[in-house]
Structures are given as C-alpha cells and as structure tokens.
C-alpha cells in the first residue's frame, strides 16, 4: 500500500518515497516552468496531470491552480485543496494503481537529474525568526557577553523582515559580499569583501492561504496556513553584521543571498513525525494565551534532523567526500512554526500565499549541533578542521555548503527534504 | 511656456503644475487601473494617450510600458525613458499645444475627485532607512538614554527591511494593532491593543531600473535608478516596538500598515530644488569613498518642505480645520537618497523596478520639526494641545493624520506631492 510503481521511490535511502510527495516548480530543456512533485529519482509533471484529466475528480479551481507557473495559486486554495491533490497523486503513483493510469502517468515523469528546479513560489514577503534559544544564547554571548539572552526572548518569537529579491534556489553560486566592517581596535570602518562569511542552517516554511489585513490568525488555525517546509541557508557576513546591526537589526549582512531547497514538504507528509513543543524549564514563562494551545504543546514540534555538510576546493581536488560539520534537530526550537505564524499575524499583518517564513538558525545545546560557524568556532577562536587538514573559522572561496533534512522512524519510510546547496564565489 | 491649457494647473496653489507631472495608477467606475499623471485638478490617462497614438514619437517599448497596469514595466525602462514620456506629456499639455492635440487630449482627462488611486507599483521590496540624525538622536535618547547615537551612525546609512503586504494607499483606514507590551514596572508583558500609536513622517522613493544580483550601483549612477518620490507614513506602535525591537529591530511595531501617497514625483520635476547634502560638522567623518562624490555633496539634497496635519474626531465635530503639528525639511537628512540606494546595493543586493525605499522619520533640530509624536511629546511627557483643547501624547481612535510635501522657490511653480492620509480605526 505504501509502495509505488516508481521503483526508486521504494528505496529506503530516498528522500522522496510515496508518502512524501513534496511540491516544487521545475522546467526542462523543452518545457516551461510548471508544478511538479518529487517521487524517488523522478519528478511528476503535475500540470500535465491536470491537463490530461488525471486530476478530474478534484475541484475545478484546484485543477486550474495545478497548472500555474508557480505554486502561489495552488497555495491560495488552502490546506484541504493541497491534501486532496496529494492524496490523488498518491493513488496514481501507488503500486496498485490501475495499469492504464500508470501508463498515462509514466509519460509525465522526468528524471530529476534532467530537470531544472525554480523557486517554488513568487515570494511576496520573507520573514526570518530567531526561534532557537540555543542559537540566541550562543550568539548573544558573542555579541553581548554581559547580556546574552534578552528579557523579551521567552515571551516574543523574535523575527525581522528579510530581503525577497535575493532569495535563490539551491545550486546558485553565492558571491562573497562586500561591505563596511570595523575591527575592534580600529578608529573607523573600512569597505571591502567580507572576511567572516557564514552559513545559517534554517527551516523555511511557506504560507498557503493568507489572512486579510487587520485580522489575526488564532494559534488553533495556524497550521492550516502552512503549505509546507523547505531548507534555508541564511548566508551571513558576520563582520558586516557586527558593525551595522544596531539599532535596527541585520541588513546588508544578510540580504545579499538566501538559498532555499526546491522541494516543499507538506505538513501532511510530516504528520507521523510531529512531536511535543520545546519544553519550558522551571521558572520559564508559559507562552501568552494567544500563542498557547494544548495541541501546540502536544504536537507543535517536528522530529526533523538537519545536517550541514561542507566540501572545500582542496577536498574536491583530493577527491575527498564532503564532511558533515553538524547535526541538529528542529525539536530544539523554542517556538513552534504555528507560534511564529500566529505571532506574525497577531497585529493584523497580512500573510499571503507564497510568503516565506524561516525559523532562524537551528542550533542545539551541543557544539556538534551548532547551526552556523559563528557558534561552532566561537567567532573563529576554535577553528574546525576539515578532512583535508584545512582549518575553517569562516567560509573560504570555493567552499560548497549543503544542508540535508529528514525525518526517520522505525516502520515508516524516510521523509526527506533533498538538498539546499551553494558554493562561495570570490568577491569579484 | 510653463503654463497649461488645463487651467487648474496654473493656479499658484496647486501641487500639480505643468512642471510637475507626477505619475500614478488610477481607476474609475468604468476604467480598469492604468497609469496617469496629475495635472492641476485632473488626471491624464497615460495609457489612453499611448493607445491613441499621442506618444508615437517615443520608443515603442516605452509606449508599451505606458499601457501597463502598474508603473513597474515603465520603471524598468530607465530614467531616460521616463524623461522622454514626461517631456512629451508636457508638450501635449502646454498652453501652446496644437488645437487638434488639445482636443484629442481633453477627452483623456478625468477629474481627480472622480478617480480612485491605487498603489503606483507592485512593490517587491520595501526598505526603511534611518537617515535623519535628529530623529536618530531624539529616539536614541528615549530608548537608550546612556547611548543615544550609536558609533556606526555617521558611517552606515542604517536601514532595515519593512513589510510589503501591508503597504496601503493614502486614504486607507488604519486599524489600531494589538501586540505584546511590557510596562516598565511589570514583571511580564500583556497582549492587547497598542496604547502608543504614532505616525512617522517619511519620504519614500521608488526604484526605476534595477541592478543584477551581485553587482553594486556606484554613487555616481545612483540617481539614474530612482524613479521618483512620494510621502510615506510608517505607522508605529511604540509600546510594541520598545518591547520587541532588540536584538533584530522593529517587526510587529511597524508591519501592520504603511501608507504612501499616490503620486510619484520625478527627479526631473525636483531638479530646480536640489540642494547641498547635509553638512558634516567638524569632527564628523566624511562618508567612506563608495558613498562619497562631489555631485552628491553639491546637489544630493532636496529642499522639500514636509508637514504633518491632524484632525481629531472632536475637531471634525466642532467643524475645526485640521491643525498642523509640525513642519520639517528633507535637507535635514544626514544621508542623501543616492547614498541610501548605493549603500543598499553595495553588497550586491539586487534592487528591482518598483522597490520602495524610505528615508526614515524626517525630523529637524526643533520640536516644531519633529516627524513623530514620540519625539514631539517626549514619549508622552509633553502632550500636544489640539485646537479643540484635547491633549495628545499619542494617536487616539478617530484621529486623521495627513502629510503634505512641497518645493517652493521664487519664480518657479510649486512642486507638490499631494497628500498621504490615514484615519485611526479602533482595534476591533
């Protein structure tokens, strides 16, 4: 029942079994961009499925939305529409699908290696949160040794607006940014290529149905507004950041590039991996009522493993495989996705289909679970050694960074996110 | 030569003489949204001008762009295209235009009172700066008495990303937001309607031609990328702001609504009012080289007067006219528009046609030139008295705030911005 006639989807190592079916937007050398789902090592052309009548049991508006150039219109149809399409695609791809259905569908599959992935949505707004208390504490110690975790942290899901225009899809090269930085012992700043370039391991989540300006989204409905999740690298120039970020927050330190993985994993696919929300310690305040609910406490978390991998130029020359730098879990987030979304709309701010929200760096309590080099190397004080013998305080030109994310559990196929990848290019 | 056959454009009090011709997007009860220019008390339908061949001396791509639903495509054509359209429209509207031209054009005019203004562009990104050193110092004193102006201020044009989805056109009602706030003497915050709602008087400027991701915009070219200016009200909930803004900057305190005026005044129209940039005081650093140029020093400023007006519910009931709360000037900005734009793109961040940048609150050195109530009332310590006898620490429900902006000089018609208006609605 849980296997597919697409045999690669039944491989225990695939990120994309039948029970995942993440959505994305792809093009090929002969096809314009369109919606697809990942299945094993293939991509099913969802637009073509709609055009060939394979989705005709569904609401006509939903079928129409499946033919969009991006996921936005589909997202606006709401979570039930999403579930209906995914359920229907599962029927089509199941090992026991009717032979004529399978024959029709086989023609609409593309090898993943032969498609080009695009951004999944026209992203109207991008908001980055700061939901890992370990990250906030570790970074706080470095930037404000006397005052690491600010008094608002345990009440407010801290977030800020990011830059939409520089969000790029996995695989895009990342040019080292230039900017102002001031050495601690210098009188004035200088402008030049950033010397402290970093990655930040994050979870992104895309808004499905939006809300009207002026109307909040109650915590009980928040997940109905989440279309799905991806991986996100919030590339950060730490030297620019340290100099510019007060009093209005990070700006040029982060808006030169943000990479997202192309496949959007649905909340339905993640359902078996839901977990309790972060457990408040004795003495910690409970969330204010608008951010609190029993279902959120019981099932607001996600048992999602996240990994950072790096391959340097020299490692590739030496034919060494990439090295894993860290491994963390989304359960280490102090705030749940639902709490971030509800907080965002709590003042009436209107979220729209395709908006991107992100968790902020996902770090755990250990050095091995630090989601960025700033934390892992203690701002360069404790460099990381690579298999090539090279040391890394921060990223060097030619370093390729990629993230992996997956949910695993005995008796359930692995639900994976694919990769979020980028290579650092020289400043000019 | 500088008068128009549209007689209202020759009135010395109009904001929209022949030498202004600001661009906007309007609709009527029978016409879909389209590009127009303001002339006196009328709006000329630019799309119809293109369709009726009145612009046929222009580049075909530019004519095509004039028929867009928003200004974005027109903006992408660059500053020279903009000048060519404006120059042609000036010929058509001039008092000495050929009679047949005038007859054709008259049919394409609408009374301003009969059109509905829309947002001028599909805004992809909104960035708010903090360019008034008076504002930064005044607010700094209130939020950080020991440390009002941070060490980076005189080097970095501080800015942060704002929210695009909640940008609304002048005239839209502004619902009082709710959010977390913590009283100084309270142990924990409470969630409820903001009690410290404020306006912020700002200049907005819209990007014309963009830049490619990874490529900076030199200061010498910065103004070629500015399509034009508008007025902007960055509504702010001071109680939410004080509690949430550290360490990543303002978020829900500001993203519930931002109002812009509908008419985009071109740099060409402002040319006669260009002024020296803000004069650095002895001991102040010169801008770093990437933000410095002789033309920017000589002509980077704009002699633009800005006014804040308020009318309370009771004042309207008493038939009192609105009261002017303050009067400032854009010359009080420490950073020029060109410096803000060049800084924004200096790390390779890609600006796109229709992006909105804003100056931050424009305040001058005097209480009468404070651009927000936070400064004017010293966080409520010194309330403002209205003509009705009412006192205002911050905005009350029913208060209508509007901004005016204009350039005046002996021997030149007034170049005005129209209004940026909004009324405060109750929280629910």
mmCIF file of N, CA and C in Angstrom, chain A residues 18-123:
data_model
loop_
_atom_site.group_PDB
_atom_site.id
_atom_site.type_symbol
_atom_site.label_atom_id
_atom_site.label_comp_id
_atom_site.label_asym_id
_atom_site.label_seq_id
_atom_site.Cartn_x
_atom_site.Cartn_y
_atom_site.Cartn_z
ATOM 1 N N UNK A 18 6.742 7.443 -1.656
ATOM 2 C CA UNK A 18 5.345 7.748 -1.987
ATOM 3 C C UNK A 18 4.668 8.582 -0.903
ATOM 4 N N UNK A 19 5.074 8.396 0.328
ATOM 5 C CA UNK A 19 4.412 9.108 1.431
ATOM 6 C C UNK A 19 4.939 10.530 1.617
ATOM 7 N N UNK A 20 5.874 10.972 0.781
ATOM 8 C CA UNK A 20 6.358 12.343 0.896
ATOM 9 C C UNK A 20 5.635 13.229 -0.135
ATOM 10 N N UNK A 21 5.954 13.044 -1.379
ATOM 11 C CA UNK A 21 5.357 13.838 -2.468
ATOM 12 C C UNK A 21 5.436 15.351 -2.212
ATOM 13 N N UNK A 22 6.634 15.875 -2.061
ATOM 14 C CA UNK A 22 6.786 17.329 -1.908
ATOM 15 C C UNK A 22 6.560 18.037 -3.246
ATOM 16 N N UNK A 23 6.106 19.267 -3.154
ATOM 17 C CA UNK A 23 5.808 20.053 -4.353
ATOM 18 C C UNK A 23 6.956 21.007 -4.684
ATOM 19 N N UNK A 24 7.122 21.247 -5.970
ATOM 20 C CA UNK A 24 8.123 22.208 -6.410
ATOM 21 C C UNK A 24 7.765 22.730 -7.784
ATOM 22 N N UNK A 25 8.643 23.549 -8.327
ATOM 23 C CA UNK A 25 8.441 24.094 -9.679
ATOM 24 C C UNK A 25 9.690 23.767 -10.489
ATOM 25 N N UNK A 26 9.494 23.191 -11.665
ATOM 26 C CA UNK A 26 10.643 22.787 -12.474
ATOM 27 C C UNK A 26 10.433 23.191 -13.928
ATOM 28 N N UNK A 27 11.528 23.151 -14.656
ATOM 29 C CA UNK A 27 11.445 23.305 -16.111
ATOM 30 C C UNK A 27 12.391 22.273 -16.717
ATOM 31 N N UNK A 28 12.242 22.048 -17.990
ATOM 32 C CA UNK A 28 13.187 21.161 -18.691
ATOM 33 C C UNK A 28 13.639 21.901 -19.942
ATOM 34 N N UNK A 29 14.516 21.272 -20.696
ATOM 35 C CA UNK A 29 15.004 21.934 -21.911
ATOM 36 C C UNK A 29 13.856 22.202 -22.874
ATOM 37 N N UNK A 30 12.781 21.459 -22.774
ATOM 38 C CA UNK A 30 11.677 21.680 -23.718
ATOM 39 C C UNK A 30 10.380 22.142 -23.068
ATOM 40 N N UNK A 31 10.305 22.130 -21.740
ATOM 41 C CA UNK A 31 9.051 22.524 -21.071
ATOM 42 C C UNK A 31 9.247 23.786 -20.241
ATOM 43 N N UNK A 32 8.307 24.700 -20.346
ATOM 44 C CA UNK A 32 8.297 25.882 -19.488
ATOM 45 C C UNK A 32 8.099 25.487 -18.030
ATOM 46 N N UNK A 33 8.345 26.428 -17.159
ATOM 47 C CA UNK A 33 8.251 26.087 -15.739
ATOM 48 C C UNK A 33 6.831 25.718 -15.352
ATOM 49 N N UNK A 34 6.742 24.775 -14.409
ATOM 50 C CA UNK A 34 5.462 24.192 -14.025
ATOM 51 C C UNK A 34 5.594 23.483 -12.683
ATOM 52 N N UNK A 35 4.469 23.133 -12.109
ATOM 53 C CA UNK A 35 4.457 22.463 -10.811
ATOM 54 C C UNK A 35 4.754 20.977 -10.989
ATOM 55 N N UNK A 36 5.534 20.438 -10.078
ATOM 56 C CA UNK A 36 5.784 19.006 -10.065
ATOM 57 C C UNK A 36 5.843 18.482 -8.651
ATOM 58 N N UNK A 37 5.795 17.144 -8.522
ATOM 59 C CA UNK A 37 6.109 16.543 -7.226
ATOM 60 C C UNK A 37 7.280 15.596 -7.412
ATOM 61 N N UNK A 38 8.086 15.470 -6.362
ATOM 62 C CA UNK A 38 9.222 14.555 -6.391
ATOM 63 C C UNK A 38 8.754 13.176 -5.969
ATOM 64 N N UNK A 39 9.185 12.151 -6.721
ATOM 65 C CA UNK A 39 8.881 10.767 -6.371
ATOM 66 C C UNK A 39 10.112 9.935 -6.746
ATOM 67 N N UNK A 40 10.813 9.445 -5.711
ATOM 68 C CA UNK A 40 12.062 8.703 -5.952
ATOM 69 C C UNK A 40 13.053 9.586 -6.691
ATOM 70 N N UNK A 41 13.603 9.065 -7.793
ATOM 71 C CA UNK A 41 14.566 9.856 -8.556
ATOM 72 C C UNK A 41 13.886 10.589 -9.710
ATOM 73 N N UNK A 42 12.579 10.749 -9.627
ATOM 74 C CA UNK A 42 11.822 11.363 -10.718
ATOM 75 C C UNK A 42 10.980 12.538 -10.240
ATOM 76 N N UNK A 43 10.488 13.269 -11.233
ATOM 77 C CA UNK A 43 9.582 14.386 -10.975
ATOM 78 C C UNK A 43 8.334 14.161 -11.816
ATOM 79 N N UNK A 44 7.191 14.195 -11.161
ATOM 80 C CA UNK A 44 5.937 14.055 -11.891
ATOM 81 C C UNK A 44 5.408 15.442 -12.244
ATOM 82 N N UNK A 45 5.084 15.634 -13.508
ATOM 83 C CA UNK A 45 4.590 16.909 -14.024
ATOM 84 C C UNK A 45 3.114 17.067 -13.631
ATOM 85 N N UNK A 46 2.866 17.845 -12.608
ATOM 86 C CA UNK A 46 1.508 17.975 -12.066
ATOM 87 C C UNK A 46 0.617 18.767 -13.022
ATOM 88 N N UNK A 47 1.211 19.732 -13.675
ATOM 89 C CA UNK A 47 0.437 20.485 -14.652
ATOM 90 C C UNK A 47 -0.087 19.551 -15.752
ATOM 91 N N UNK A 48 0.804 18.704 -16.227
ATOM 92 C CA UNK A 48 0.387 17.777 -17.282
ATOM 93 C C UNK A 48 -0.657 16.797 -16.750
ATOM 94 N N UNK A 49 -0.524 16.393 -15.484
ATOM 95 C CA UNK A 49 -1.541 15.516 -14.885
ATOM 96 C C UNK A 49 -2.918 16.178 -14.967
ATOM 97 N N UNK A 50 -2.954 17.494 -14.638
ATOM 98 C CA UNK A 50 -4.228 18.221 -14.695
ATOM 99 C C UNK A 50 -4.708 18.306 -16.138
ATOM 100 N N UNK A 51 -3.814 18.599 -17.043
ATOM 101 C CA UNK A 51 -4.197 18.763 -18.448
ATOM 102 C C UNK A 51 -4.663 17.451 -19.075
ATOM 103 N N UNK A 52 -4.124 16.342 -18.598
ATOM 104 C CA UNK A 52 -4.518 15.038 -19.138
ATOM 105 C C UNK A 52 -5.686 14.421 -18.383
ATOM 106 N N UNK A 53 -6.296 15.207 -17.523
ATOM 107 C CA UNK A 53 -7.505 14.732 -16.857
ATOM 108 C C UNK A 53 -7.270 13.781 -15.700
ATOM 109 N N UNK A 54 -6.022 13.637 -15.288
ATOM 110 C CA UNK A 54 -5.741 12.694 -14.195
ATOM 111 C C UNK A 54 -6.210 13.213 -12.844
ATOM 112 N N UNK A 55 -6.520 14.510 -12.782
ATOM 113 C CA UNK A 55 -6.977 15.096 -11.515
ATOM 114 C C UNK A 55 -8.458 15.476 -11.589
ATOM 115 N N UNK A 56 -9.178 14.914 -12.536
ATOM 116 C CA UNK A 56 -10.528 15.440 -12.789
ATOM 117 C C UNK A 56 -11.521 15.141 -11.681
ATOM 118 N N UNK A 57 -11.152 14.270 -10.746
ATOM 119 C CA UNK A 57 -12.041 14.058 -9.591
ATOM 120 C C UNK A 57 -11.972 15.237 -8.616
ATOM 121 N N UNK A 58 -11.022 16.139 -8.838
ATOM 122 C CA UNK A 58 -10.832 17.240 -7.882
ATOM 123 C C UNK A 58 -11.630 18.481 -8.287
ATOM 124 N N UNK A 59 -11.801 19.365 -7.329
ATOM 125 C CA UNK A 59 -12.423 20.679 -7.556
ATOM 126 C C UNK A 59 -11.788 21.364 -8.780
ATOM 127 N N UNK A 60 -12.601 21.873 -9.696
ATOM 128 C CA UNK A 60 -12.040 22.513 -10.901
ATOM 129 C C UNK A 60 -11.062 23.651 -10.589
ATOM 130 N N UNK A 61 -11.337 24.431 -9.550
ATOM 131 C CA UNK A 61 -10.418 25.530 -9.204
ATOM 132 C C UNK A 61 -9.054 24.985 -8.791
ATOM 133 N N UNK A 62 -9.070 23.846 -8.148
ATOM 134 C CA UNK A 62 -7.814 23.229 -7.714
ATOM 135 C C UNK A 62 -7.063 22.682 -8.921
ATOM 136 N N UNK A 63 -7.790 22.057 -9.831
ATOM 137 C CA UNK A 63 -7.142 21.573 -11.060
ATOM 138 C C UNK A 63 -6.496 22.732 -11.807
ATOM 139 N N UNK A 64 -7.232 23.827 -11.901
ATOM 140 C CA UNK A 64 -6.729 25.017 -12.581
ATOM 141 C C UNK A 64 -5.448 25.514 -11.903
ATOM 142 N N UNK A 65 -5.478 25.527 -10.559
ATOM 143 C CA UNK A 65 -4.323 26.019 -9.804
ATOM 144 C C UNK A 65 -3.099 25.138 -10.034
ATOM 145 N N UNK A 66 -3.329 23.863 -10.319
ATOM 146 C CA UNK A 66 -2.216 22.933 -10.553
ATOM 147 C C UNK A 66 -1.490 23.239 -11.858
ATOM 148 N N UNK A 67 -2.090 24.059 -12.709
ATOM 149 C CA UNK A 67 -1.456 24.415 -13.978
ATOM 150 C C UNK A 67 -0.704 25.738 -13.895
ATOM 151 N N UNK A 68 -0.564 26.287 -12.705
ATOM 152 C CA UNK A 68 0.111 27.582 -12.543
ATOM 153 C C UNK A 68 1.608 27.506 -12.814
ATOM 154 N N UNK A 69 2.190 28.675 -13.056
ATOM 155 C CA UNK A 69 3.646 28.769 -13.279
ATOM 156 C C UNK A 69 4.411 28.631 -11.972
ATOM 157 N N UNK A 70 3.757 28.931 -10.879
ATOM 158 C CA UNK A 70 4.347 28.786 -9.546
ATOM 159 C C UNK A 70 3.283 28.140 -8.667
ATOM 160 N N UNK A 71 3.630 27.902 -7.423
ATOM 161 C CA UNK A 71 2.673 27.272 -6.510
ATOM 162 C C UNK A 71 1.670 28.266 -5.916
ATOM 163 N N UNK A 72 1.825 29.564 -6.191
ATOM 164 C CA UNK A 72 1.027 30.550 -5.451
ATOM 165 C C UNK A 72 -0.478 30.315 -5.510
ATOM 166 N N UNK A 73 -0.996 30.091 -6.720
ATOM 167 C CA UNK A 73 -2.447 29.957 -6.820
ATOM 168 C C UNK A 73 -2.907 28.693 -6.092
ATOM 169 N N UNK A 74 -2.130 27.656 -6.235
ATOM 170 C CA UNK A 74 -2.410 26.403 -5.545
ATOM 171 C C UNK A 74 -2.380 26.623 -4.026
ATOM 172 N N UNK A 75 -1.378 27.345 -3.578
ATOM 173 C CA UNK A 75 -1.266 27.655 -2.153
ATOM 174 C C UNK A 75 -2.495 28.387 -1.626
ATOM 175 N N UNK A 76 -3.013 29.294 -2.441
ATOM 176 C CA UNK A 76 -4.150 30.122 -2.001
ATOM 177 C C UNK A 76 -5.422 29.301 -1.828
ATOM 178 N N UNK A 77 -5.439 28.077 -2.375
ATOM 179 C CA UNK A 77 -6.634 27.238 -2.277
ATOM 180 C C UNK A 77 -6.810 26.624 -0.883
ATOM 181 N N UNK A 78 -5.780 26.728 -0.075
ATOM 182 C CA UNK A 78 -5.929 26.239 1.300
ATOM 183 C C UNK A 78 -5.437 24.813 1.477
ATOM 184 N N UNK A 79 -5.359 24.457 2.728
ATOM 185 C CA UNK A 79 -4.722 23.187 3.072
ATOM 186 C C UNK A 79 -5.528 21.981 2.619
ATOM 187 N N UNK A 80 -6.839 22.081 2.597
ATOM 188 C CA UNK A 80 -7.653 20.947 2.190
ATOM 189 C C UNK A 80 -7.439 20.631 0.706
ATOM 190 N N UNK A 81 -7.306 21.698 -0.095
ATOM 191 C CA UNK A 81 -7.055 21.508 -1.527
ATOM 192 C C UNK A 81 -5.716 20.804 -1.733
ATOM 193 N N UNK A 82 -4.730 21.227 -0.962
ATOM 194 C CA UNK A 82 -3.407 20.619 -1.042
ATOM 195 C C UNK A 82 -3.492 19.132 -0.721
ATOM 196 N N UNK A 83 -4.200 18.827 0.363
ATOM 197 C CA UNK A 83 -4.328 17.420 0.753
ATOM 198 C C UNK A 83 -5.035 16.617 -0.332
ATOM 199 N N UNK A 84 -6.031 17.223 -0.957
ATOM 200 C CA UNK A 84 -6.779 16.488 -1.978
ATOM 201 C C UNK A 84 -5.895 16.161 -3.176
ATOM 202 N N UNK A 85 -5.045 17.089 -3.572
ATOM 203 C CA UNK A 85 -4.157 16.830 -4.718
ATOM 204 C C UNK A 85 -3.138 15.764 -4.350
ATOM 205 N N UNK A 86 -2.581 15.899 -3.169
ATOM 206 C CA UNK A 86 -1.554 14.948 -2.749
ATOM 207 C C UNK A 86 -2.135 13.541 -2.644
ATOM 208 N N UNK A 87 -3.340 13.445 -2.105
ATOM 209 C CA UNK A 87 -3.989 12.141 -1.974
ATOM 210 C C UNK A 87 -4.241 11.528 -3.349
ATOM 211 N N UNK A 88 -4.690 12.373 -4.279
ATOM 212 C CA UNK A 88 -4.955 11.865 -5.626
ATOM 213 C C UNK A 88 -3.649 11.424 -6.310
ATOM 214 N N UNK A 89 -2.584 12.202 -6.152
ATOM 215 C CA UNK A 89 -1.305 11.831 -6.763
ATOM 216 C C UNK A 89 -0.788 10.523 -6.156
ATOM 217 N N UNK A 90 -1.069 10.330 -4.886
ATOM 218 C CA UNK A 90 -0.654 9.083 -4.238
ATOM 219 C C UNK A 90 -1.380 7.883 -4.842
ATOM 220 N N UNK A 91 -2.669 8.070 -5.110
ATOM 221 C CA UNK A 91 -3.433 6.989 -5.765
ATOM 222 C C UNK A 91 -2.815 6.630 -7.114
ATOM 223 N N UNK A 92 -2.470 7.677 -7.855
ATOM 224 C CA UNK A 92 -1.940 7.479 -9.205
ATOM 225 C C UNK A 92 -0.595 6.758 -9.185
ATOM 226 N N UNK A 93 0.187 7.071 -8.158
ATOM 227 C CA UNK A 93 1.578 6.585 -8.123
ATOM 228 C C UNK A 93 1.740 5.286 -7.339
ATOM 229 N N UNK A 94 0.664 4.859 -6.720
ATOM 230 C CA UNK A 94 0.714 3.670 -5.891
ATOM 231 C C UNK A 94 0.988 2.428 -6.738
ATOM 232 N N UNK A 95 1.603 1.452 -6.110
ATOM 233 C CA UNK A 95 1.958 0.229 -6.839
ATOM 234 C C UNK A 95 0.717 -0.482 -7.363
ATOM 235 N N UNK A 96 -0.419 -0.304 -6.697
ATOM 236 C CA UNK A 96 -1.633 -0.994 -7.145
ATOM 237 C C UNK A 96 -2.541 -0.099 -8.002
ATOM 238 N N UNK A 97 -1.974 0.966 -8.550
ATOM 239 C CA UNK A 97 -2.778 1.817 -9.441
ATOM 240 C C UNK A 97 -3.181 1.020 -10.692
ATOM 241 N N UNK A 98 -4.317 1.373 -11.249
ATOM 242 C CA UNK A 98 -4.788 0.676 -12.453
ATOM 243 C C UNK A 98 -3.735 0.811 -13.556
ATOM 244 N N UNK A 99 -3.506 -0.261 -14.323
ATOM 245 C CA UNK A 99 -2.452 -0.247 -15.353
ATOM 246 C C UNK A 99 -2.590 0.914 -16.343
ATOM 247 N N UNK A 100 -3.814 1.241 -16.760
ATOM 248 C CA UNK A 100 -3.951 2.318 -17.752
ATOM 249 C C UNK A 100 -3.600 3.681 -17.139
ATOM 250 N N UNK A 101 -3.869 3.820 -15.847
ATOM 251 C CA UNK A 101 -3.494 5.049 -15.134
ATOM 252 C C UNK A 101 -1.972 5.152 -15.086
ATOM 253 N N UNK A 102 -1.347 4.049 -14.794
ATOM 254 C CA UNK A 102 0.116 4.010 -14.700
ATOM 255 C C UNK A 102 0.746 4.344 -16.055
ATOM 256 N N UNK A 103 0.201 3.791 -17.112
ATOM 257 C CA UNK A 103 0.761 4.045 -18.451
ATOM 258 C C UNK A 103 0.658 5.512 -18.814
ATOM 259 N N UNK A 104 -0.518 6.091 -18.532
ATOM 260 C CA UNK A 104 -0.692 7.530 -18.787
ATOM 261 C C UNK A 104 0.308 8.358 -17.987
ATOM 262 N N UNK A 105 0.486 7.970 -16.750
ATOM 263 C CA UNK A 105 1.306 8.775 -15.826
ATOM 264 C C UNK A 105 2.791 8.637 -16.123
ATOM 265 N N UNK A 106 3.203 7.460 -16.532
ATOM 266 C CA UNK A 106 4.631 7.232 -16.801
ATOM 267 C C UNK A 106 5.199 8.245 -17.788
ATOM 268 N N UNK A 107 4.359 8.627 -18.759
ATOM 269 C CA UNK A 107 4.821 9.591 -19.759
ATOM 270 C C UNK A 107 5.029 10.989 -19.183
ATOM 271 N N UNK A 108 4.484 11.228 -18.010
ATOM 272 C CA UNK A 108 4.558 12.573 -17.414
ATOM 273 C C UNK A 108 5.653 12.666 -16.345
ATOM 274 N N UNK A 109 6.477 11.620 -16.297
ATOM 275 C CA UNK A 109 7.596 11.621 -15.341
ATOM 276 C C UNK A 109 8.869 12.099 -16.025
ATOM 277 N N UNK A 110 9.678 12.827 -15.279
ATOM 278 C CA UNK A 110 11.004 13.246 -15.765
ATOM 279 C C UNK A 110 12.040 12.785 -14.767
ATOM 280 N N UNK A 111 13.219 12.436 -15.271
ATOM 281 C CA UNK A 111 14.299 12.143 -14.329
ATOM 282 C C UNK A 111 14.691 13.421 -13.610
ATOM 283 N N UNK A 112 14.871 13.327 -12.315
ATOM 284 C CA UNK A 112 15.226 14.512 -11.533
ATOM 285 C C UNK A 112 16.539 15.127 -12.030
ATOM 286 N N UNK A 113 17.435 14.294 -12.508
ATOM 287 C CA UNK A 113 18.733 14.797 -12.985
ATOM 288 C C UNK A 113 18.580 15.604 -14.266
ATOM 289 N N UNK A 114 17.424 15.538 -14.906
ATOM 290 C CA UNK A 114 17.255 16.238 -16.178
ATOM 291 C C UNK A 114 16.341 17.460 -16.089
ATOM 292 N N UNK A 115 15.879 17.781 -14.893
ATOM 293 C CA UNK A 115 15.042 18.978 -14.758
ATOM 294 C C UNK A 115 15.846 20.083 -14.069
ATOM 295 N N UNK A 116 15.409 21.300 -14.283
ATOM 296 C CA UNK A 116 15.984 22.445 -13.578
ATOM 297 C C UNK A 116 14.940 22.938 -12.597
ATOM 298 N N UNK A 117 15.331 23.021 -11.336
ATOM 299 C CA UNK A 117 14.369 23.478 -10.336
ATOM 300 C C UNK A 117 14.374 25.002 -10.260
ATOM 301 N N UNK A 118 13.192 25.559 -10.041
ATOM 302 C CA UNK A 118 12.998 27.004 -9.918
ATOM 303 C C UNK A 118 12.511 27.301 -8.500
ATOM 304 N N UNK A 119 12.459 28.581 -8.147
ATOM 305 C CA UNK A 119 11.841 28.922 -6.866
ATOM 306 C C UNK A 119 10.401 28.410 -6.887
ATOM 307 N N UNK A 120 9.939 27.820 -5.792
ATOM 308 C CA UNK A 120 8.605 27.216 -5.797
ATOM 309 C C UNK A 120 7.461 28.226 -5.897
ATOM 310 N N UNK A 121 7.723 29.445 -5.493
ATOM 311 C CA UNK A 121 6.641 30.439 -5.465
ATOM 312 C C UNK A 121 7.200 31.814 -5.788
ATOM 313 N N UNK A 122 6.323 32.687 -6.238
ATOM 314 C CA UNK A 122 6.649 34.111 -6.265
ATOM 315 C C UNK A 122 6.497 34.557 -4.818
ATOM 316 N N UNK A 123 7.635 34.763 -4.167
ATOM 317 C CA UNK A 123 7.632 35.040 -2.726
ATOM 318 C C UNK A 123 7.384 36.534 -2.523
#
